[in-house]
Amino acid sequence: MSSASSWQLLERHDFFSQHPNTFFVNPPADAVLPTDAWAWHIYAHARFVNRPNSLVSHTLETLRSHTQPVSMNDINTVLIFIPKEKKLTGYLLENVRSFFPVGIQVLLVGSKDVGIKSWANKTMPGFSRTHTAAIGNHCQLLHTQLEEGNAFAQEYGFSRTQIEVLGHTIEVSFLPGVFSEHRLDAGTQLLLAHLPTDLGGVICDFGCGSGIISKFLGTTKPVSELHLCDLSALAIAASQRTLATDLNCHYYLADGLPAQLPPCDWIISNPPFHQGKDTNYDITKQFIQKVATKLKSNGSLLIVFNQFLPWPTLLEDQFQNIRIVASNKSYKVALAKHPRTRN
């Protein structure tokens, strides 16, 4: 079920003309929002970042010091697009409670396969009991009202876990919705177990998630600079907590390789192919097609991916020197040298 189904439900019930002064929370990537609509995006798709009333942040608190603050007199509805992770939905609701005035109507929309039914007829802290406002396309639109605000603490939602990685104890910070919460996923474990001995220098961690790869490299390798990129504002916020050390770290909230990324000795990635419930291969495809432009002349790409993904063929289109350095039933780790590097 695509997020487009929720959008179609809204259009079918004439939502946009009935609620012209709506603040959108976590709208889908393919959403065509009204040009004057304010929205909070947890994923930094370029088309959102470039919108005049878009905000990409890990908390709505940033709005309080935004150069174009929201006028509460102009907003009477908050529409939340429900993610599949219940903890993340709770995080979004707590943000809404801290920012919007008591009495504002709040609508939740989502499809059956992201669990919208579990929020129907439910009372959430600070909100009235939800009731169904519209239904269709295997989706529901739920209505509630903010009854009690809160003083949002910047620490809310953050958690820390010590994870054992190849004999090293790594402390990692998480936020709801960030990949592989509170554990080392199997793909990353395979990648870290097969790091080249000469790895070091200027390193980019693409799709950094909670920052565990960068934390491990900074602990075990001669790293001069770390550059962490991710589409998720929550991932960047978690990574900043994880890497709160003396390491020379730079962070980029972007849906691809950022233009300001300097040439790297190594680019390392366990790249995403999901955004929430939806499968999305576009970001990784574009990453592989452009990654050589961000490598030094003797630079290398180290990437781990699921066996079923078509990345080897795409890598062969961009690199002449490719080697599978590790493989198991589920994953492969590939090492690709800069196209100008000879075997």
XYZ file of C-alpha atoms in Angstrom:
343
model
C 0.000 0.000 0.000
C 1.502 3.312 -1.074
C 1.279 6.629 0.759
C -0.532 7.838 -2.379
C -3.641 6.020 -1.107
C -3.862 8.353 1.889
C -3.490 11.338 -0.402
C -6.296 10.056 -2.634
C -8.562 9.697 0.397
C -7.942 13.341 1.286
C -8.686 14.485 -2.254
C -11.849 12.384 -2.462
C -13.228 14.056 0.663
C -12.241 17.537 -0.505
C -9.914 17.954 2.458
C -7.811 20.766 1.013
C -10.686 23.137 0.293
C -12.366 22.387 3.623
C -9.139 22.861 5.615
C -7.178 25.622 3.890
C -5.173 26.571 6.994
C -3.524 23.216 7.682
C -0.059 22.462 9.012
C 1.204 19.198 7.463
C 3.375 16.819 9.517
C 5.405 14.099 7.757
C 3.723 14.362 4.328
C 4.735 11.699 1.766
C 7.533 12.338 -0.710
C 5.175 12.526 -3.673
C 2.738 14.932 -1.982
C 1.880 18.097 -3.903
C 1.165 20.479 -1.060
C -0.613 23.797 -1.508
C 2.001 26.430 -2.341
C 1.336 28.421 0.835
C 1.150 25.406 3.162
C 3.448 25.028 6.139
C 4.859 21.544 6.648
C 7.295 19.732 8.922
C 9.236 17.053 7.072
C 11.311 14.427 8.823
C 12.746 13.363 5.448
C 14.774 15.950 3.546
C 13.683 15.389 -0.026
C 15.120 18.203 -2.147
C 11.709 19.301 -3.370
C 10.634 19.828 0.237
C 13.779 21.620 1.379
C 13.393 24.155 -1.430
C 9.767 25.007 -0.582
C 9.405 28.431 1.090
C 7.282 27.172 4.000
C 9.015 23.847 4.531
C 10.850 22.949 7.693
C 13.181 19.963 7.952
C 14.128 19.427 11.561
C 14.109 16.786 14.250
C 11.807 18.868 16.417
C 9.141 21.508 15.904
C 10.912 23.615 18.512
C 13.067 24.961 15.684
C 10.019 26.807 14.396
C 10.096 29.122 17.402
C 13.242 30.794 16.052
C 12.481 30.373 12.351
C 12.858 33.459 10.195
C 9.242 33.138 9.049
C 7.422 31.977 12.189
C 4.048 30.330 11.844
C 1.153 32.573 12.790
C -1.066 30.571 15.108
C -3.984 32.718 14.010
C -3.610 31.331 10.494
C -3.497 27.626 11.406
C -6.521 25.750 12.703
C -5.719 22.160 11.680
C -2.728 19.843 12.012
C -2.616 16.841 9.671
C -0.221 14.028 10.609
C 0.661 11.346 8.067
C 1.124 8.265 10.245
C 4.445 6.400 9.831
C 4.583 2.657 10.364
C 6.600 2.992 13.586
C 4.322 3.594 16.574
C 7.160 5.140 18.568
C 7.734 7.646 15.790
C 4.033 8.534 15.714
C 4.196 9.112 19.460
C 7.212 11.352 18.962
C 5.369 13.424 16.349
C 2.351 13.758 18.638
C 4.505 14.977 21.525
C 6.026 17.601 19.249
C 2.553 18.735 18.199
C 1.490 18.979 21.840
C 4.436 21.237 22.632
C 3.974 23.608 19.736
C 0.299 24.126 18.926
C -2.344 25.738 21.166
C -4.864 23.735 23.162
C -8.085 23.328 21.219
C -6.571 22.939 17.758
C -7.994 20.051 15.734
C -5.551 17.294 14.816
C -6.144 14.771 12.036
C -4.256 11.523 11.520
C -4.236 9.795 8.144
C -2.705 6.530 7.033
C -3.261 3.188 5.384
C -4.102 -0.151 6.943
C -0.592 -1.505 6.457
C 1.019 1.297 8.487
C -1.351 0.552 11.371
C -3.862 3.398 11.190
C -6.536 1.115 12.676
C -4.588 0.868 15.923
C -5.072 4.635 16.424
C -8.852 4.567 15.868
C -11.050 5.106 18.961
C -7.933 5.629 21.029
C -7.144 8.258 23.634
C -3.592 9.546 23.421
C -1.893 11.602 26.156
C -3.017 15.214 25.780
C -5.602 14.482 23.065
C -9.294 13.635 22.973
C -10.384 10.186 21.857
C -10.026 9.775 18.107
C -12.969 9.120 15.849
C -13.135 8.276 12.159
C -13.678 11.280 9.896
C -13.329 9.459 6.552
C -12.518 6.007 5.230
C -11.583 4.545 1.844
C -8.705 3.098 -0.229
C -7.876 0.899 2.791
C -7.072 4.140 4.606
C -8.613 6.139 7.411
C -8.695 9.782 8.387
C -9.026 10.166 12.146
C -9.998 13.280 14.090
C -8.903 14.338 17.553
C -8.335 17.575 19.436
C -5.460 18.845 21.514
C -6.691 19.097 25.108
C -3.454 19.527 27.056
C -0.115 20.907 25.942
C 3.308 20.042 27.268
C 6.724 21.593 27.679
C 8.711 19.658 25.094
C 12.139 18.647 26.381
C 14.942 18.384 23.825
C 15.887 15.061 25.421
C 12.474 13.558 24.645
C 12.686 10.509 22.401
C 16.456 10.085 22.624
C 17.826 6.826 23.986
C 21.320 5.415 24.276
C 22.505 1.821 23.961
C 25.886 0.155 24.301
C 26.470 -2.188 21.370
C 29.274 -4.727 21.067
C 30.994 -4.487 17.679
C 33.906 -6.850 17.002
C 35.239 -6.616 20.531
C 34.576 -2.887 20.905
C 31.783 -1.380 23.005
C 30.127 1.428 21.053
C 27.626 3.767 22.701
C 24.974 4.778 20.182
C 22.123 7.313 20.403
C 18.750 6.692 18.783
C 15.527 8.478 17.973
C 12.273 6.740 17.009
C 12.183 5.755 13.352
C 15.961 5.662 12.890
C 17.189 2.467 11.226
C 18.153 -0.528 13.367
C 17.198 0.921 16.729
C 19.131 -0.507 19.695
C 20.941 -3.181 17.695
C 23.655 -3.767 15.112
C 21.939 -4.907 11.934
C 23.389 -7.918 10.111
C 24.418 -5.990 6.991
C 26.411 -3.404 8.921
C 28.004 -6.162 10.996
C 29.236 -7.917 7.842
C 30.610 -4.652 6.456
C 32.474 -3.730 9.653
C 33.929 -7.235 9.902
C 35.554 -6.809 6.479
C 36.999 -3.308 6.559
C 40.163 -2.942 4.431
C 43.345 -2.567 6.437
C 44.287 0.675 4.662
C 41.008 2.431 5.422
C 41.477 5.934 6.812
C 41.710 9.621 5.972
C 38.652 11.569 4.824
C 35.606 9.293 5.062
C 31.957 9.773 4.111
C 29.285 7.643 5.801
C 26.329 7.753 3.393
C 22.969 6.816 4.924
C 24.552 7.154 8.349
C 21.487 6.277 10.425
C 22.397 6.503 14.101
C 26.084 6.920 13.275
C 27.315 3.504 14.366
C 29.608 3.005 11.324
C 31.250 6.395 11.829
C 31.584 5.792 15.568
C 33.318 2.473 14.959
C 35.654 3.944 12.329
C 36.527 6.858 14.571
C 37.350 4.395 17.343
C 39.398 1.905 15.320
C 40.789 3.631 12.206
C 43.088 6.615 11.440
C 40.301 8.978 10.443
C 41.082 12.642 9.727
C 37.538 13.749 8.837
C 34.112 12.138 9.008
C 31.251 13.311 6.798
C 27.841 11.866 7.675
C 24.873 12.083 5.264
C 21.279 10.980 5.676
C 17.817 11.718 4.343
C 16.283 11.579 7.828
C 16.479 14.592 10.125
C 16.056 12.194 13.037
C 19.063 10.156 11.898
C 21.249 13.268 11.720
C 20.146 14.317 15.201
C 20.909 10.824 16.560
C 24.295 10.733 14.808
C 25.268 14.058 16.315
C 24.637 12.565 19.765
C 26.492 9.348 18.917
C 29.544 11.222 17.588
C 29.715 13.825 20.351
C 33.511 13.415 20.615
C 36.716 15.130 19.548
C 36.386 13.679 16.031
C 36.263 16.116 13.119
C 32.674 15.467 12.005
C 30.458 17.162 9.438
C 26.748 16.436 8.939
C 24.571 16.726 5.833
C 20.805 16.428 5.774
C 20.173 15.539 2.131
C 18.524 12.998 -0.167
C 21.781 12.278 -1.991
C 25.471 13.128 -2.001
C 25.602 16.804 -0.983
C 27.257 19.264 -3.361
C 29.463 20.620 -0.564
C 30.934 17.196 0.289
C 34.725 17.372 -0.293
C 36.653 14.665 -2.188
C 36.898 11.577 0.024
C 39.441 8.814 0.468
C 36.616 6.430 1.316
C 32.848 6.471 0.995
C 31.184 3.765 3.066
C 27.513 2.895 3.014
C 24.788 0.544 4.080
C 22.383 2.423 1.804
C 18.644 2.575 2.391
C 15.959 1.132 0.165
C 13.006 1.883 2.431
C 11.443 5.121 3.557
C 8.917 4.170 6.187
C 6.704 1.450 4.723
C 7.475 2.259 1.092
C 10.309 0.750 -0.969
C 12.464 3.421 -2.590
C 15.479 2.521 -4.734
C 15.974 5.962 -6.278
C 18.298 7.431 -3.660
C 20.756 4.530 -3.803
C 20.639 4.405 -7.608
C 21.542 8.079 -7.814
C 24.191 7.611 -5.123
C 25.964 4.852 -7.083
C 25.747 6.844 -10.320
C 27.382 9.905 -8.722
C 29.623 8.491 -6.018
C 32.802 8.454 -8.134
C 32.596 12.235 -8.488
C 33.108 12.546 -4.729
C 36.097 10.188 -4.516
C 39.704 11.257 -4.669
C 41.679 9.894 -7.631
C 42.779 6.942 -5.504
C 39.565 6.770 -3.462
C 37.325 3.767 -2.818
C 33.699 2.881 -2.209
C 32.791 0.180 0.325
C 29.130 -0.788 0.241
C 26.958 -3.523 1.759
C 23.605 -4.533 0.294
C 21.013 -7.291 0.291
C 21.645 -10.159 -2.113
C 18.437 -9.480 -4.054
C 19.278 -5.844 -4.852
C 20.588 -5.017 -8.349
C 23.512 -2.868 -7.235
C 26.365 -5.018 -8.702
C 25.175 -4.304 -12.249
C 24.906 -0.586 -11.522
C 28.349 -0.568 -9.906
C 29.829 -2.198 -12.999
C 28.453 0.673 -15.071
C 30.411 3.171 -12.970
C 33.571 1.320 -11.889
C 36.063 -0.933 -13.647
C 37.683 -2.241 -10.500
C 35.090 -4.012 -8.316
C 35.547 -6.872 -5.882
C 33.117 -8.713 -3.581
C 35.031 -8.846 -0.311
C 32.390 -10.659 1.763
C 29.150 -12.512 1.181
C 26.611 -14.614 3.043
C 23.073 -15.828 2.409
C 21.626 -12.353 2.909
C 24.268 -9.725 2.084
C 27.245 -8.802 -0.058
C 30.024 -6.316 0.639
C 31.572 -4.765 -2.473
C 34.782 -2.737 -2.780
C 34.952 -0.423 -5.789
C 38.017 1.643 -6.677
C 37.843 5.031 -8.376
C 37.431 4.590 -12.160
C 40.891 6.085 -12.728
C 42.504 3.588 -10.335
C 44.209 0.683 -12.068
C 44.029 -2.916 -10.861
